[in-house]
Amino acid sequence: MVSADLLGAARAIESQIAEDRRRIHSHPELAYEEEETSSLVRTRLEELGIPFLSGLAKTGVVATIKGDLGDGRCLLLRADMDALPIDERSGVRFASQIPGVMHACGHDAHTAMLLGAARLLLDRRTGFAGTVKLMFQPAEEGAGGAPRMIEAGVLTDPPVDAAFALHVRPNLAAGKVSCSPGPQLAGADVFTITIAGRGGHAAEPQTTVDAVVVGAQVVLALQTLVAREVDPKASAVLTLGTFNAGERFNVIADRAVIKGTIRSLDSELFLHLEQRIREVATGVASALRATAHVDLIGRCPPLVNDASMAEYLAASARSLLGPDSVVAAKPEMWAEDFAFVLERIPGAMLWLGVKSSDWPQPKAIHTPEFDLDESALPIGTSALAGVALDYLTRA
Ligand SMILES: [Zn+2]
Ligand SMILES: [Zn+2]
């Protein structure tokens, strides 16, 4: 392990990391609109003299740092740059200056920390062989940023052998990190069910196929999928978030549109649920003389840490932060599109604790109150740089 002095080195540049994070935080940008954020990333890379490609997946940037000891393996570190359509109420003095847009998932911190890790790695390039790729991606929040970066070639030339990322975790104390093998985050899918019946006068139901009644039956039938078809020891959720049908009290609706999402930590179960949503919706509609069309869009697979890479990342963090700082954490049912990278490349995601000891309750991500304890910034920065150095210097 070569990471012993890295935490101190990260603390020495902590003010720069925090300054970048606050600048990004106060100018949040939605998916594929990360122009200022991408520009800041490019400026910092230029200042450091690190070569990069830009314009991948619109605003994405990929930088490469080559070790002075020659050819070797290639490791990828990822940060995401996009914000969320949320009106900030965190009360921090560097809060969003853009109404209705907020960094409520910590991507401002992820980007600033990866820039900090770039500095640490550049300063140590005489000590490793091979290449570190720094992936600054757009549109993590359900808009396909990672798959578009993969299509644009981020995992090739040179081919990536291992991939790591971190994500802030609001219910984990600042100072702690967590990395476990196996599924860490759910797969997620968004679906739309469109039911087509036949409209008519409220007083003449015999001439119609009522899309409201058919839709109601579809809603109830879908409730049985998780309740009756999923092993109770497994994790899955199916939520129907919207149901829209009809315009008037005395007109039988010809159409109903239901939108929902499924989540599961298990890839096979996830595919089973996708298939069964189609079968149940179309089967119930057909039995009631209507038709149902199911569109599944925006699939993100479960995020699964490779067992040996997770242990590698955890061991690196233990050597850097001390054994007590690396703790166990349960999987969450959120989704994260770093899962697309981990489908192809062995790697792992680290949870970075960001809950301040001054807060009685965690400040949850994806809420207007989200905030993070900035004392975690040098910890995350050094953890990213540390695992890269450990990986590229190992025998
Ligand atoms: Zn998020
Ligand atoms: Zn996120």
JSON list of C-alpha atoms and ligand atoms in Angstrom, two decimals, residues 80 82 84 104-107 140-141 167 334-336 365-366, ligand 1:
[
{"chain": "A", "resi": 80, "resn": "ASP", "atom": "CA", "xyz": [-20.73, 12.79, -12.24]},
{"chain": "A", "resi": 82, "resn": "ASP", "atom": "CA", "xyz": [-25.30, 16.91, -13.13]},
{"chain": "A", "resi": 84, "resn": "LEU", "atom": "CA", "xyz": [-31.45, 17.89, -10.01]},
{"chain": "A", "resi": 104, "resn": "ALA", "atom": "CA", "xyz": [-28.94, 17.52, -4.11]},
{"chain": "A", "resi": 105, "resn": "CYS", "atom": "CA", "xyz": [-27.03, 14.30, -4.80]},
{"chain": "A", "resi": 106, "resn": "GLY", "atom": "CA", "xyz": [-23.46, 15.40, -4.05]},
{"chain": "A", "resi": 107, "resn": "HIS", "atom": "CA", "xyz": [-22.26, 15.40, -7.67]},
{"chain": "A", "resi": 140, "resn": "GLU", "atom": "CA", "xyz": [-26.20, 10.50, -14.12]},
{"chain": "A", "resi": 141, "resn": "GLU", "atom": "CA", "xyz": [-29.72, 11.21, -12.86]},
{"chain": "A", "resi": 167, "resn": "HIS", "atom": "CA", "xyz": [-20.89, 8.41, -3.86]},
{"chain": "A", "resi": 334, "resn": "TRP", "atom": "CA", "xyz": [-31.55, 4.03, -5.27]},
{"chain": "A", "resi": 335, "resn": "ALA", "atom": "CA", "xyz": [-30.05, 3.52, -8.72]},
{"chain": "A", "resi": 336, "resn": "GLU", "atom": "CA", "xyz": [-26.73, 4.81, -10.09]},
{"chain": "A", "resi": 365, "resn": "ILE", "atom": "CA", "xyz": [-30.12, 13.24, -0.96]},
{"chain": "A", "resi": 366, "resn": "HIS", "atom": "CA", "xyz": [-32.72, 14.33, -3.53]},
{"chain": "B", "resi": 1, "resn": "ZN", "atom": "ZN", "xyz": [-29.09, 11.15, -7.38]}
]
